mmCIF file with all atom_site columns, C-alpha atoms and ligand atoms in Angstrom:
data_model
loop_
_atom_site.group_PDB
_atom_site.id
_atom_site.type_symbol
_atom_site.label_atom_id
_atom_site.label_alt_id
_atom_site.label_comp_id
_atom_site.label_asym_id
_atom_site.label_entity_id
_atom_site.label_seq_id
_atom_site.pdbx_PDB_ins_code
_atom_site.Cartn_x
_atom_site.Cartn_y
_atom_site.Cartn_z
_atom_site.occupancy
_atom_site.B_iso_or_equiv
_atom_site.pdbx_formal_charge
_atom_site.auth_seq_id
_atom_site.auth_comp_id
_atom_site.auth_asym_id
_atom_site.auth_atom_id
_atom_site.pdbx_PDB_model_num
ATOM   1   C CA . UNK O 1 1   ? -47.478 -95.709  23.316 1.00 76.00 ? 252 UNK O CA 1
ATOM   2   C CA . UNK O 1 2   ? -47.690 -92.055  23.625 1.00 82.00 ? 253 UNK O CA 1
ATOM   3   C CA . UNK O 1 3   ? -45.896 -89.709  21.321 1.00 96.00 ? 254 UNK O CA 1
ATOM   4   C CA . UNK O 1 4   ? -43.067 -87.767  22.963 1.00 98.00 ? 255 UNK O CA 1
ATOM   5   C CA . UNK O 1 5   ? -43.269 -83.858  22.805 1.00 98.00 ? 256 UNK O CA 1
ATOM   6   C CA . UNK O 1 6   ? -39.601 -83.126  22.863 1.00 99.00 ? 257 UNK O CA 1
ATOM   7   C CA . UNK O 1 7   ? -37.875 -79.714  23.669 1.00 99.00 ? 258 UNK O CA 1
ATOM   8   C CA . UNK O 1 8   ? -34.576 -79.798  22.312 1.00 99.00 ? 259 UNK O CA 1
ATOM   9   C CA . UNK O 1 9   ? -31.748 -77.591  23.808 1.00 98.00 ? 260 UNK O CA 1
ATOM   10  C CA . UNK O 1 10  ? -28.704 -77.030  21.462 1.00 98.00 ? 261 UNK O CA 1
ATOM   11  C CA . UNK O 1 11  ? -25.619 -74.972  21.228 1.00 98.00 ? 262 UNK O CA 1
ATOM   12  C CA . UNK O 1 12  ? -23.995 -75.712  18.059 1.00 98.00 ? 263 UNK O CA 1
ATOM   13  C CA . UNK O 1 13  ? -24.483 -77.403  14.617 1.00 98.00 ? 264 UNK O CA 1
ATOM   14  C CA . UNK O 1 14  ? -27.517 -79.577  15.460 1.00 98.00 ? 265 UNK O CA 1
ATOM   15  C CA . UNK O 1 15  ? -26.912 -82.654  13.670 1.00 98.00 ? 266 UNK O CA 1
ATOM   16  C CA . UNK O 1 16  ? -28.541 -84.840  16.711 1.00 98.00 ? 267 UNK O CA 1
ATOM   17  C CA . UNK O 1 17  ? -31.626 -82.571  16.523 1.00 98.00 ? 268 UNK O CA 1
ATOM   18  C CA . UNK O 1 18  ? -31.416 -83.305  12.762 1.00 98.00 ? 269 UNK O CA 1
ATOM   19  C CA . UNK O 1 19  ? -31.258 -87.176  13.624 1.00 98.00 ? 270 UNK O CA 1
ATOM   20  C CA . UNK O 1 20  ? -34.259 -86.810  15.925 1.00 98.00 ? 271 UNK O CA 1
ATOM   21  C CA . UNK O 1 21  ? -36.354 -84.563  13.450 1.00 98.00 ? 272 UNK O CA 1
ATOM   22  C CA . UNK O 1 22  ? -35.518 -87.050  10.636 1.00 98.00 ? 273 UNK O CA 1
ATOM   23  C CA . UNK O 1 23  ? -36.645 -90.049  12.466 1.00 98.00 ? 274 UNK O CA 1
ATOM   24  C CA . UNK O 1 24  ? -39.634 -88.594  14.123 1.00 98.00 ? 275 UNK O CA 1
ATOM   25  C CA . UNK O 1 25  ? -40.651 -87.480  10.406 1.00 98.00 ? 276 UNK O CA 1
ATOM   26  C CA . UNK O 1 26  ? -40.040 -91.078  9.284  1.00 98.00 ? 277 UNK O CA 1
ATOM   27  C CA . UNK O 1 27  ? -42.152 -92.614  12.087 1.00 97.00 ? 278 UNK O CA 1
ATOM   28  C CA . UNK O 1 28  ? -39.327 -94.591  13.479 1.00 97.00 ? 279 UNK O CA 1
ATOM   29  C CA . UNK O 1 29  ? -39.251 -92.301  16.699 1.00 98.00 ? 280 UNK O CA 1
ATOM   30  C CA . UNK O 1 30  ? -42.701 -91.743  18.026 1.00 98.00 ? 281 UNK O CA 1
ATOM   31  C CA . UNK O 1 31  ? -42.154 -88.149  18.938 1.00 98.00 ? 282 UNK O CA 1
ATOM   32  C CA . UNK O 1 32  ? -42.382 -84.643  17.884 1.00 98.00 ? 283 UNK O CA 1
ATOM   33  C CA . UNK O 1 33  ? -39.895 -81.813  18.459 1.00 98.00 ? 284 UNK O CA 1
ATOM   34  C CA . UNK O 1 34  ? -42.233 -79.194  19.805 1.00 98.00 ? 285 UNK O CA 1
ATOM   35  C CA . UNK O 1 35  ? -39.466 -76.283  20.336 1.00 98.00 ? 286 UNK O CA 1
ATOM   36  C CA . UNK O 1 36  ? -35.683 -75.948  19.870 1.00 99.00 ? 287 UNK O CA 1
ATOM   37  C CA . UNK O 1 37  ? -34.003 -73.597  22.334 1.00 99.00 ? 288 UNK O CA 1
ATOM   38  C CA . UNK O 1 38  ? -30.383 -72.232  22.053 1.00 98.00 ? 289 UNK O CA 1
ATOM   39  C CA . UNK O 1 39  ? -28.276 -70.216  24.229 1.00 98.00 ? 290 UNK O CA 1
ATOM   40  C CA . UNK O 1 40  ? -26.267 -69.036  21.197 1.00 98.00 ? 291 UNK O CA 1
ATOM   41  C CA . UNK O 1 41  ? -28.298 -66.902  18.403 1.00 98.00 ? 292 UNK O CA 1
ATOM   42  C CA . UNK O 1 42  ? -25.940 -68.176  15.636 1.00 98.00 ? 293 UNK O CA 1
ATOM   43  C CA . UNK O 1 43  ? -26.327 -71.722  16.423 1.00 98.00 ? 294 UNK O CA 1
ATOM   44  C CA . UNK O 1 44  ? -26.836 -73.772  13.223 1.00 98.00 ? 295 UNK O CA 1
ATOM   45  C CA . UNK O 1 45  ? -29.438 -75.695  15.143 1.00 98.00 ? 296 UNK O CA 1
ATOM   46  C CA . UNK O 1 46  ? -31.570 -72.936  15.048 1.00 98.00 ? 297 UNK O CA 1
ATOM   47  C CA . UNK O 1 47  ? -31.593 -72.871  11.157 1.00 98.00 ? 298 UNK O CA 1
ATOM   48  C CA . UNK O 1 48  ? -31.994 -76.557  11.214 1.00 98.00 ? 299 UNK O CA 1
ATOM   49  C CA . UNK O 1 49  ? -35.417 -76.223  13.185 1.00 98.00 ? 300 UNK O CA 1
ATOM   50  C CA . UNK O 1 50  ? -36.619 -73.436  11.184 1.00 98.00 ? 301 UNK O CA 1
ATOM   51  C CA . UNK O 1 51  ? -36.321 -75.269  8.087  1.00 98.00 ? 302 UNK O CA 1
ATOM   52  C CA . UNK O 1 52  ? -38.259 -78.280  9.613  1.00 98.00 ? 303 UNK O CA 1
ATOM   53  C CA . UNK O 1 53  ? -40.911 -75.603  10.502 1.00 98.00 ? 304 UNK O CA 1
ATOM   54  C CA . UNK O 1 54  ? -40.403 -76.058  14.236 1.00 98.00 ? 305 UNK O CA 1
ATOM   55  C CA . UNK O 1 55  ? -40.910 -72.919  16.758 1.00 98.00 ? 306 UNK O CA 1
ATOM   56  C CA . UNK O 1 56  ? -37.307 -71.821  18.022 1.00 98.00 ? 307 UNK O CA 1
ATOM   57  C CA . UNK O 1 57  ? -36.129 -69.461  20.775 1.00 98.00 ? 308 UNK O CA 1
ATOM   58  C CA . UNK O 1 58  ? -32.743 -68.026  21.788 1.00 98.00 ? 309 UNK O CA 1
ATOM   59  C CA . UNK O 1 59  ? -32.182 -67.517  25.525 1.00 98.00 ? 310 UNK O CA 1
ATOM   60  C CA . UNK O 1 60  ? -28.937 -65.662  26.298 1.00 98.00 ? 311 UNK O CA 1
ATOM   61  C CA . UNK O 1 61  ? -27.279 -66.531  29.519 1.00 98.00 ? 312 UNK O CA 1
ATOM   62  C CA . UNK O 1 62  ? -25.830 -62.745  29.545 1.00 98.00 ? 313 UNK O CA 1
ATOM   63  C CA . UNK O 1 63  ? -29.606 -61.653  30.052 1.00 98.00 ? 314 UNK O CA 1
ATOM   64  C CA . UNK O 1 64  ? -29.753 -63.591  33.409 1.00 98.00 ? 315 UNK O CA 1
ATOM   65  C CA . UNK O 1 65  ? -28.240 -63.004  36.720 1.00 98.00 ? 316 UNK O CA 1
ATOM   66  C CA . UNK O 1 66  ? -27.987 -66.680  37.790 1.00 98.00 ? 317 UNK O CA 1
ATOM   67  C CA . UNK O 1 67  ? -28.050 -70.120  36.136 1.00 97.00 ? 318 UNK O CA 1
ATOM   68  C CA . UNK O 1 68  ? -31.265 -70.632  38.059 1.00 98.00 ? 319 UNK O CA 1
ATOM   69  C CA . UNK O 1 69  ? -32.950 -67.769  36.719 1.00 98.00 ? 320 UNK O CA 1
ATOM   70  C CA . UNK O 1 70  ? -31.767 -68.849  33.186 1.00 98.00 ? 321 UNK O CA 1
ATOM   71  C CA . UNK O 1 71  ? -33.321 -71.962  33.666 1.00 98.00 ? 322 UNK O CA 1
ATOM   72  C CA . UNK O 1 72  ? -36.517 -70.775  34.952 1.00 98.00 ? 323 UNK O CA 1
ATOM   73  C CA . UNK O 1 73  ? -36.709 -69.077  31.574 1.00 98.00 ? 324 UNK O CA 1
ATOM   74  C CA . UNK O 1 74  ? -36.084 -72.079  29.527 1.00 98.00 ? 325 UNK O CA 1
ATOM   75  C CA . UNK O 1 75  ? -38.694 -74.115  31.891 1.00 98.00 ? 326 UNK O CA 1
ATOM   76  C CA . UNK O 1 76  ? -41.304 -71.493  31.155 1.00 98.00 ? 327 UNK O CA 1
ATOM   77  C CA . UNK O 1 77  ? -40.810 -71.721  27.378 1.00 99.00 ? 328 UNK O CA 1
ATOM   78  C CA . UNK O 1 78  ? -40.615 -75.356  27.263 1.00 98.00 ? 329 UNK O CA 1
ATOM   79  C CA . UNK O 1 79  ? -43.803 -75.719  29.329 1.00 98.00 ? 330 UNK O CA 1
ATOM   80  C CA . UNK O 1 80  ? -45.550 -73.223  27.098 1.00 98.00 ? 331 UNK O CA 1
ATOM   81  C CA . UNK O 1 81  ? -44.456 -75.580  24.082 1.00 98.00 ? 332 UNK O CA 1
ATOM   82  C CA . UNK O 1 82  ? -46.425 -78.482  25.792 1.00 98.00 ? 333 UNK O CA 1
ATOM   83  C CA . UNK O 1 83  ? -42.651 -80.373  25.574 1.00 98.00 ? 334 UNK O CA 1
ATOM   84  C CA . UNK O 1 84  ? -43.003 -83.370  28.125 1.00 98.00 ? 335 UNK O CA 1
ATOM   85  C CA . UNK O 1 85  ? -39.212 -84.570  27.363 1.00 98.00 ? 336 UNK O CA 1
ATOM   86  C CA . UNK O 1 86  ? -36.042 -82.276  27.073 1.00 99.00 ? 337 UNK O CA 1
ATOM   87  C CA . UNK O 1 87  ? -33.137 -83.626  24.876 1.00 99.00 ? 338 UNK O CA 1
ATOM   88  C CA . UNK O 1 88  ? -29.820 -81.832  25.328 1.00 98.00 ? 339 UNK O CA 1
ATOM   89  C CA . UNK O 1 89  ? -28.123 -82.061  21.678 1.00 98.00 ? 340 UNK O CA 1
ATOM   90  C CA . UNK O 1 90  ? -24.965 -80.499  21.773 1.00 98.00 ? 341 UNK O CA 1
ATOM   91  C CA . UNK O 1 91  ? -25.999 -78.224  24.529 1.00 98.00 ? 342 UNK O CA 1
ATOM   92  C CA . UNK O 1 92  ? -22.986 -76.642  26.468 1.00 93.00 ? 343 UNK O CA 1
ATOM   93  C CA . UNK O 1 93  ? -24.310 -75.664  29.609 1.00 95.00 ? 344 UNK O CA 1
ATOM   94  C CA . UNK O 1 94  ? -24.817 -77.271  32.841 1.00 94.00 ? 345 UNK O CA 1
ATOM   95  C CA . UNK O 1 95  ? -28.527 -77.471  33.649 1.00 96.00 ? 346 UNK O CA 1
ATOM   96  C CA . UNK O 1 96  ? -29.530 -76.882  37.372 1.00 97.00 ? 347 UNK O CA 1
ATOM   97  C CA . UNK O 1 97  ? -32.208 -78.593  39.421 1.00 98.00 ? 348 UNK O CA 1
ATOM   98  C CA . UNK O 1 98  ? -34.657 -75.843  38.346 1.00 98.00 ? 349 UNK O CA 1
ATOM   99  C CA . UNK O 1 99  ? -34.896 -77.527  35.249 1.00 98.00 ? 350 UNK O CA 1
ATOM   100 C CA . UNK O 1 100 ? -34.622 -81.090  36.338 1.00 98.00 ? 351 UNK O CA 1
ATOM   101 C CA . UNK O 1 101 ? -37.319 -80.583  38.800 1.00 98.00 ? 352 UNK O CA 1
ATOM   102 C CA . UNK O 1 102 ? -39.505 -79.159  36.271 1.00 98.00 ? 353 UNK O CA 1
ATOM   103 C CA . UNK O 1 103 ? -39.191 -82.635  34.175 1.00 98.00 ? 354 UNK O CA 1
ATOM   104 C CA . UNK O 1 104 ? -38.226 -85.413  36.406 1.00 98.00 ? 355 UNK O CA 1
ATOM   105 C CA . UNK O 1 105 ? -36.851 -88.404  34.958 1.00 97.00 ? 356 UNK O CA 1
ATOM   106 C CA . UNK O 1 106 ? -37.523 -86.878  31.455 1.00 98.00 ? 357 UNK O CA 1
ATOM   107 C CA . UNK O 1 107 ? -34.215 -84.870  30.588 1.00 98.00 ? 358 UNK O CA 1
ATOM   108 C CA . UNK O 1 108 ? -31.700 -86.738  28.246 1.00 98.00 ? 359 UNK O CA 1
ATOM   109 C CA . UNK O 1 109 ? -28.286 -85.935  27.121 1.00 98.00 ? 360 UNK O CA 1
ATOM   110 C CA . UNK O 1 110 ? -25.845 -87.220  24.436 1.00 98.00 ? 361 UNK O CA 1
ATOM   111 C CA . UNK O 1 111 ? -22.500 -87.249  25.306 1.00 98.00 ? 362 UNK O CA 1
ATOM   112 C CA . UNK O 1 112 ? -19.351 -88.052  22.864 1.00 98.00 ? 363 UNK O CA 1
ATOM   113 C CA . UNK O 1 113 ? -17.581 -90.361  24.948 1.00 98.00 ? 364 UNK O CA 1
ATOM   114 C CA . UNK O 1 114 ? -17.914 -93.903  26.896 1.00 99.00 ? 365 UNK O CA 1
ATOM   115 C CA . UNK O 1 115 ? -18.995 -92.090  30.169 1.00 98.00 ? 366 UNK O CA 1
ATOM   116 C CA . UNK O 1 116 ? -17.938 -92.195  32.951 1.00 98.00 ? 367 UNK O CA 1
ATOM   117 C CA . UNK O 1 117 ? -14.612 -91.733  31.028 1.00 98.00 ? 368 UNK O CA 1
ATOM   118 C CA . UNK O 1 118 ? -14.010 -88.167  29.530 1.00 98.00 ? 369 UNK O CA 1
ATOM   119 C CA . UNK O 1 119 ? -16.871 -86.053  30.880 1.00 98.00 ? 370 UNK O CA 1
ATOM   120 C CA . UNK O 1 120 ? -16.780 -82.334  30.100 1.00 97.00 ? 371 UNK O CA 1
ATOM   121 C CA . UNK O 1 121 ? -15.985 -80.612  27.251 1.00 96.00 ? 372 UNK O CA 1
ATOM   122 C CA . UNK O 1 122 ? -14.025 -81.789  24.041 1.00 98.00 ? 373 UNK O CA 1
ATOM   123 C CA . UNK O 1 123 ? -14.620 -85.419  25.059 1.00 98.00 ? 374 UNK O CA 1
ATOM   124 C CA . UNK O 1 124 ? -13.244 -87.124  21.741 1.00 98.00 ? 375 UNK O CA 1
ATOM   125 C CA . UNK O 1 125 ? -9.944  -84.814  22.009 1.00 98.00 ? 376 UNK O CA 1
ATOM   126 C CA . UNK O 1 126 ? -9.592  -85.843  25.465 1.00 98.00 ? 377 UNK O CA 1
ATOM   127 C CA . UNK O 1 127 ? -10.144 -89.394  24.811 1.00 98.00 ? 378 UNK O CA 1
ATOM   128 C CA . UNK O 1 128 ? -7.702  -89.295  21.638 1.00 98.00 ? 379 UNK O CA 1
ATOM   129 C CA . UNK O 1 129 ? -5.090  -87.565  23.586 1.00 98.00 ? 380 UNK O CA 1
ATOM   130 C CA . UNK O 1 130 ? -5.119  -90.240  26.799 1.00 98.00 ? 381 UNK O CA 1
ATOM   131 C CA . UNK O 1 131 ? -4.676  -92.805  23.909 1.00 98.00 ? 382 UNK O CA 1
ATOM   132 C CA . UNK O 1 132 ? -7.549  -95.007  24.912 1.00 98.00 ? 383 UNK O CA 1
ATOM   133 C CA . UNK O 1 133 ? -8.160  -97.741  21.961 1.00 98.00 ? 384 UNK O CA 1
ATOM   134 C CA . UNK O 1 134 ? -11.831 -97.588  22.205 1.00 98.00 ? 385 UNK O CA 1
ATOM   135 C CA . UNK O 1 135 ? -14.155 -94.472  22.690 1.00 98.00 ? 386 UNK O CA 1
ATOM   136 C CA . UNK O 1 136 ? -17.711 -93.953  21.726 1.00 99.00 ? 387 UNK O CA 1
ATOM   137 C CA . UNK O 1 137 ? -20.598 -92.065  22.874 1.00 99.00 ? 388 UNK O CA 1
ATOM   138 C CA . UNK O 1 138 ? -23.320 -92.288  25.760 1.00 99.00 ? 389 UNK O CA 1
ATOM   139 C CA . UNK O 1 139 ? -27.086 -91.260  26.056 1.00 99.00 ? 390 UNK O CA 1
ATOM   140 C CA . UNK O 1 140 ? -28.099 -90.895  29.669 1.00 98.00 ? 391 UNK O CA 1
ATOM   141 C CA . UNK O 1 141 ? -30.564 -89.232  31.956 1.00 98.00 ? 392 UNK O CA 1
ATOM   142 C CA . UNK O 1 142 ? -29.199 -85.997  33.158 1.00 98.00 ? 393 UNK O CA 1
ATOM   143 C CA . UNK O 1 143 ? -28.592 -85.405  36.876 1.00 97.00 ? 394 UNK O CA 1
ATOM   144 C CA . UNK O 1 144 ? -27.398 -82.424  38.597 1.00 93.00 ? 395 UNK O CA 1
ATOM   145 C CA . UNK O 1 145 ? -23.753 -83.404  38.019 1.00 94.00 ? 396 UNK O CA 1
ATOM   146 C CA . UNK O 1 146 ? -21.320 -83.295  35.000 1.00 95.00 ? 397 UNK O CA 1
ATOM   147 C CA . UNK O 1 147 ? -22.439 -85.829  32.534 1.00 96.00 ? 398 UNK O CA 1
ATOM   148 C CA . UNK O 1 148 ? -23.056 -88.037  35.477 1.00 96.00 ? 399 UNK O CA 1
ATOM   149 C CA . UNK O 1 149 ? -26.451 -89.525  35.330 1.00 98.00 ? 400 UNK O CA 1
ATOM   150 C CA . UNK O 1 150 ? -27.679 -93.063  34.679 1.00 98.00 ? 401 UNK O CA 1
ATOM   151 C CA . UNK O 1 151 ? -26.553 -94.560  31.683 1.00 98.00 ? 402 UNK O CA 1
ATOM   152 C CA . UNK O 1 152 ? -29.340 -95.537  28.846 1.00 98.00 ? 403 UNK O CA 1
ATOM   153 C CA . UNK O 1 153 ? -27.316 -96.422  25.961 1.00 98.00 ? 404 UNK O CA 1
ATOM   154 C CA . UNK O 1 154 ? -23.696 -96.491  24.694 1.00 99.00 ? 405 UNK O CA 1
ATOM   155 C CA . UNK O 1 155 ? -22.066 -97.283  21.307 1.00 99.00 ? 406 UNK O CA 1
ATOM   156 C CA . UNK O 1 156 ? -18.182 -97.990  21.195 1.00 99.00 ? 407 UNK O CA 1
ATOM   157 C CA . UNK O 1 157 ? -15.987 -96.779  18.413 1.00 99.00 ? 408 UNK O CA 1
ATOM   158 C CA . UNK O 1 158 ? -12.448 -98.070  17.874 1.00 98.00 ? 409 UNK O CA 1
ATOM   159 C CA . UNK O 1 159 ? -9.851  -95.371  17.743 1.00 98.00 ? 410 UNK O CA 1
ATOM   160 C CA . UNK O 1 160 ? -7.627  -96.078  14.580 1.00 98.00 ? 411 UNK O CA 1
ATOM   161 C CA . UNK O 1 161 ? -3.838  -95.717  14.344 1.00 98.00 ? 412 UNK O CA 1
ATOM   162 C CA . UNK O 1 162 ? -4.116  -92.875  11.799 1.00 98.00 ? 413 UNK O CA 1
ATOM   163 C CA . UNK O 1 163 ? -6.999  -91.021  13.761 1.00 98.00 ? 414 UNK O CA 1
ATOM   164 C CA . UNK O 1 164 ? -6.829  -87.384  14.735 1.00 98.00 ? 415 UNK O CA 1
ATOM   165 C CA . UNK O 1 165 ? -9.326  -86.028  17.208 1.00 98.00 ? 416 UNK O CA 1
ATOM   166 C CA . UNK O 1 166 ? -11.508 -84.809  14.643 1.00 98.00 ? 417 UNK O CA 1
ATOM   167 C CA . UNK O 1 167 ? -11.632 -87.891  12.614 1.00 98.00 ? 418 UNK O CA 1
ATOM   168 C CA . UNK O 1 168 ? -12.601 -89.803  15.672 1.00 98.00 ? 419 UNK O CA 1
ATOM   169 C CA . UNK O 1 169 ? -15.323 -87.264  16.454 1.00 98.00 ? 420 UNK O CA 1
ATOM   170 C CA . UNK O 1 170 ? -16.648 -87.844  13.149 1.00 98.00 ? 421 UNK O CA 1
ATOM   171 C CA . UNK O 1 171 ? -17.126 -91.589  13.587 1.00 98.00 ? 422 UNK O CA 1
ATOM   172 C CA . UNK O 1 172 ? -18.415 -90.968  16.920 1.00 98.00 ? 423 UNK O CA 1
ATOM   173 C CA . UNK O 1 173 ? -21.213 -88.524  15.771 1.00 98.00 ? 424 UNK O CA 1
ATOM   174 C CA . UNK O 1 174 ? -22.367 -91.172  13.372 1.00 98.00 ? 425 UNK O CA 1
ATOM   175 C CA . UNK O 1 175 ? -22.988 -93.409  16.091 1.00 99.00 ? 426 UNK O CA 1
ATOM   176 C CA . UNK O 1 176 ? -24.744 -90.498  18.078 1.00 99.00 ? 427 UNK O CA 1
ATOM   177 C CA . UNK O 1 177 ? -27.223 -90.277  15.499 1.00 98.00 ? 428 UNK O CA 1
ATOM   178 C CA . UNK O 1 178 ? -28.206 -93.698  15.756 1.00 98.00 ? 429 UNK O CA 1
ATOM   179 C CA . UNK O 1 179 ? -28.256 -94.236  19.678 1.00 98.00 ? 430 UNK O CA 1
ATOM   180 C CA . UNK O 1 180 ? -29.932 -90.857  20.524 1.00 98.00 ? 431 UNK O CA 1
ATOM   181 C CA . UNK O 1 181 ? -33.303 -91.408  18.653 1.00 98.00 ? 432 UNK O CA 1
ATOM   182 C CA . UNK O 1 182 ? -33.095 -95.042  19.889 1.00 98.00 ? 433 UNK O CA 1
ATOM   183 C CA . UNK O 1 183 ? -32.787 -94.095  23.516 1.00 98.00 ? 434 UNK O CA 1
ATOM   184 C CA . UNK O 1 184 ? -35.620 -91.575  22.786 1.00 98.00 ? 435 UNK O CA 1
ATOM   185 C CA . UNK O 1 185 ? -37.679 -94.388  21.189 1.00 98.00 ? 436 UNK O CA 1
ATOM   186 C CA . UNK O 1 186 ? -37.047 -96.514  24.375 1.00 98.00 ? 437 UNK O CA 1
ATOM   187 C CA . UNK O 1 187 ? -38.371 -93.842  26.476 1.00 98.00 ? 438 UNK O CA 1
ATOM   188 C CA . UNK O 1 188 ? -41.410 -93.361  24.374 1.00 98.00 ? 439 UNK O CA 1
ATOM   189 C CA . UNK O 1 189 ? -42.092 -97.078  24.593 1.00 97.00 ? 440 UNK O CA 1
ATOM   190 C CA . UNK O 1 190 ? -41.928 -96.949  28.366 1.00 97.00 ? 441 UNK O CA 1
ATOM   191 C CA . UNK O 1 191 ? -39.043 -99.452  28.074 1.00 98.00 ? 442 UNK O CA 1
ATOM   192 C CA . UNK O 1 192 ? -36.742 -97.772  30.553 1.00 98.00 ? 443 UNK O CA 1
ATOM   193 C CA . UNK O 1 193 ? -36.805 -98.283  34.340 1.00 98.00 ? 444 UNK O CA 1
ATOM   194 C CA . UNK O 1 194 ? -34.303 -96.657  36.471 1.00 98.00 ? 445 UNK O CA 1
ATOM   195 C CA . UNK O 1 195 ? -32.812 -98.508  39.431 1.00 98.00 ? 446 UNK O CA 1
ATOM   196 C CA . UNK O 1 196 ? -30.220 -96.584  41.181 1.00 95.00 ? 447 UNK O CA 1
ATOM   197 C CA . UNK O 1 197 ? -27.734 -95.957  38.745 1.00 97.00 ? 448 UNK O CA 1
ATOM   198 C CA . UNK O 1 198 ? -28.549 -98.571  36.244 1.00 98.00 ? 449 UNK O CA 1
ATOM   199 C CA . UNK O 1 199 ? -31.098 -98.235  33.476 1.00 98.00 ? 450 UNK O CA 1
ATOM   200 C CA . UNK O 1 200 ? -32.919 -101.480 32.866 1.00 98.00 ? 451 UNK O CA 1
ATOM   201 C CA . UNK O 1 201 ? -34.207 -101.795 29.264 1.00 98.00 ? 452 UNK O CA 1
ATOM   202 C CA . UNK O 1 202 ? -37.332 -104.111 29.087 1.00 97.00 ? 453 UNK O CA 1
ATOM   203 C CA . UNK O 1 203 ? -37.507 -105.916 25.536 1.00 82.00 ? 454 UNK O CA 1
HETATM 204 C C1 . GAR F 2 .   ? -22.007 -83.670  19.800 1.00 62.69 ? 504 GAR F C1 1
HETATM 205 O O1 . GAR F 2 .   ? -20.794 -84.599  19.514 1.00 62.69 ? 504 GAR F O1 1
HETATM 206 C C2 . GAR F 2 .   ? -22.336 -83.827  21.362 1.00 62.69 ? 504 GAR F C2 1
HETATM 207 O O2 . GAR F 2 .   ? -22.052 -85.277  21.736 1.00 62.69 ? 504 GAR F O2 1
HETATM 208 C C3 . GAR F 2 .   ? -21.391 -83.065  22.020 1.00 62.69 ? 504 GAR F C3 1
HETATM 209 O O3 . GAR F 2 .   ? -21.531 -81.967  21.213 1.00 62.69 ? 504 GAR F O3 1
HETATM 210 C C4 . GAR F 2 .   ? -21.492 -82.349  19.885 1.00 62.69 ? 504 GAR F C4 1
HETATM 211 C C5 . GAR F 2 .   ? -22.850 -81.654  19.227 1.00 62.69 ? 504 GAR F C5 1
HETATM 212 O O4 . GAR F 2 .   ? -23.003 -81.994  17.740 1.00 62.69 ? 504 GAR F O4 1
HETATM 213 N N1 . GAR F 2 .   ? -22.055 -82.717  23.207 1.00 62.69 ? 504 GAR F N1 1
HETATM 214 C C6 . GAR F 2 .   ? -21.236 -82.607  24.173 1.00 62.69 ? 504 GAR F C6 1
HETATM 215 O O5 . GAR F 2 .   ? -19.829 -82.486  24.176 1.00 62.69 ? 504 GAR F O5 1
HETATM 216 C C7 . GAR F 2 .   ? -21.952 -82.159  25.400 1.00 62.69 ? 504 GAR F C7 1
HETATM 217 N N2 . GAR F 2 .   ? -20.903 -82.287  26.948 1.00 62.69 ? 504 GAR F N2 1
HETATM 218 P P1 . GAR F 2 .   ? -24.684 -81.656  17.076 1.00 62.69 ? 504 GAR F P1 1
HETATM 219 O O6 . GAR F 2 .   ? -24.769 -80.117  17.363 1.00 62.69 ? 504 GAR F O6 1
HETATM 220 O O7 . GAR F 2 .   ? -24.111 -81.337  15.790 1.00 62.69 ? 504 GAR F O7 1
HETATM 221 O O8 . GAR F 2 .   ? -25.380 -82.500  17.566 1.00 62.69 ? 504 GAR F O8 1
#
């Protein structure tokens, strides 16, 4: 089994990044985070990366004319870092084929809902407002659509009577921290096969 070299793209607090770093350090995830890139200079994910001794970069959309030019810069940095896998972790931008073509079948995302329900932003609030009784989270391969790629793992989270959107989001986040490193481990172990929309997991 080959250790993954993961480049993480993050826009926010970076708790999923932290879960990946922690499991990689603990040896339960055969991986090393080689670079963390953010589109937001004040993202706490950058602080977490620095504290873990991981190289960071900020690439701000305002410095690029198009999404493709932006992603070309991201690809360059990822390639320089030696990354072979890209993990989107609370990364609030849609990636273009420029990035996907550079890392075919190696770009993953975590989404805080049971896809295909509630894609896009504020998925936990969307689910809560809709009144579903069960929501959860999804790790999927990224394609050019919005949260639409083949699903690797999902974890259900019941919606409680006294939940607000934020209490639901907090319980979903706990599950994200479990299934994201697990999906990456399955990838590292070569256990994932994509057949059309289905991702088959060998034991
Ligand atoms: C997570 O809940 C993640 O699933 C979500 O942003 C949060 C980031 O938290 N991502 C999306 O909504 C992407 N559509 P984190 O920065 O603490 O990992």
